[in-house]
XYZ file of C-alpha atoms in Angstrom:
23
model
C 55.648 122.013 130.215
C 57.283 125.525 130.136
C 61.108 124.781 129.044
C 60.233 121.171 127.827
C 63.013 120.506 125.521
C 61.135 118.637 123.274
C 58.995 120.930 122.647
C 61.271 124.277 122.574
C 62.982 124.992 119.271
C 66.825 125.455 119.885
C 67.132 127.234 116.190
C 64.216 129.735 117.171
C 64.365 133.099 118.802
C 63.053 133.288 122.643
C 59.440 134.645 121.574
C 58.760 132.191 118.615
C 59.926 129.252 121.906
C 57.829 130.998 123.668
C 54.493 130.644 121.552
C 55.683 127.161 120.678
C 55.574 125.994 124.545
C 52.239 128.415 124.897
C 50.240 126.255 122.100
């Protein structure tokens, strides 16, 4: 699911859509 873009956050910062796709 890494790079989903439903789940990444377009307005956050590589490492916060990094923890986001993580969890």
């Amino acid at each position: 699911e890494s790079g989903d873009p439903r789940k990444r956050k377009p307005y956050l910062p590589a490492d916060k859509q990094y923890l986001i796709t993580r969890n």
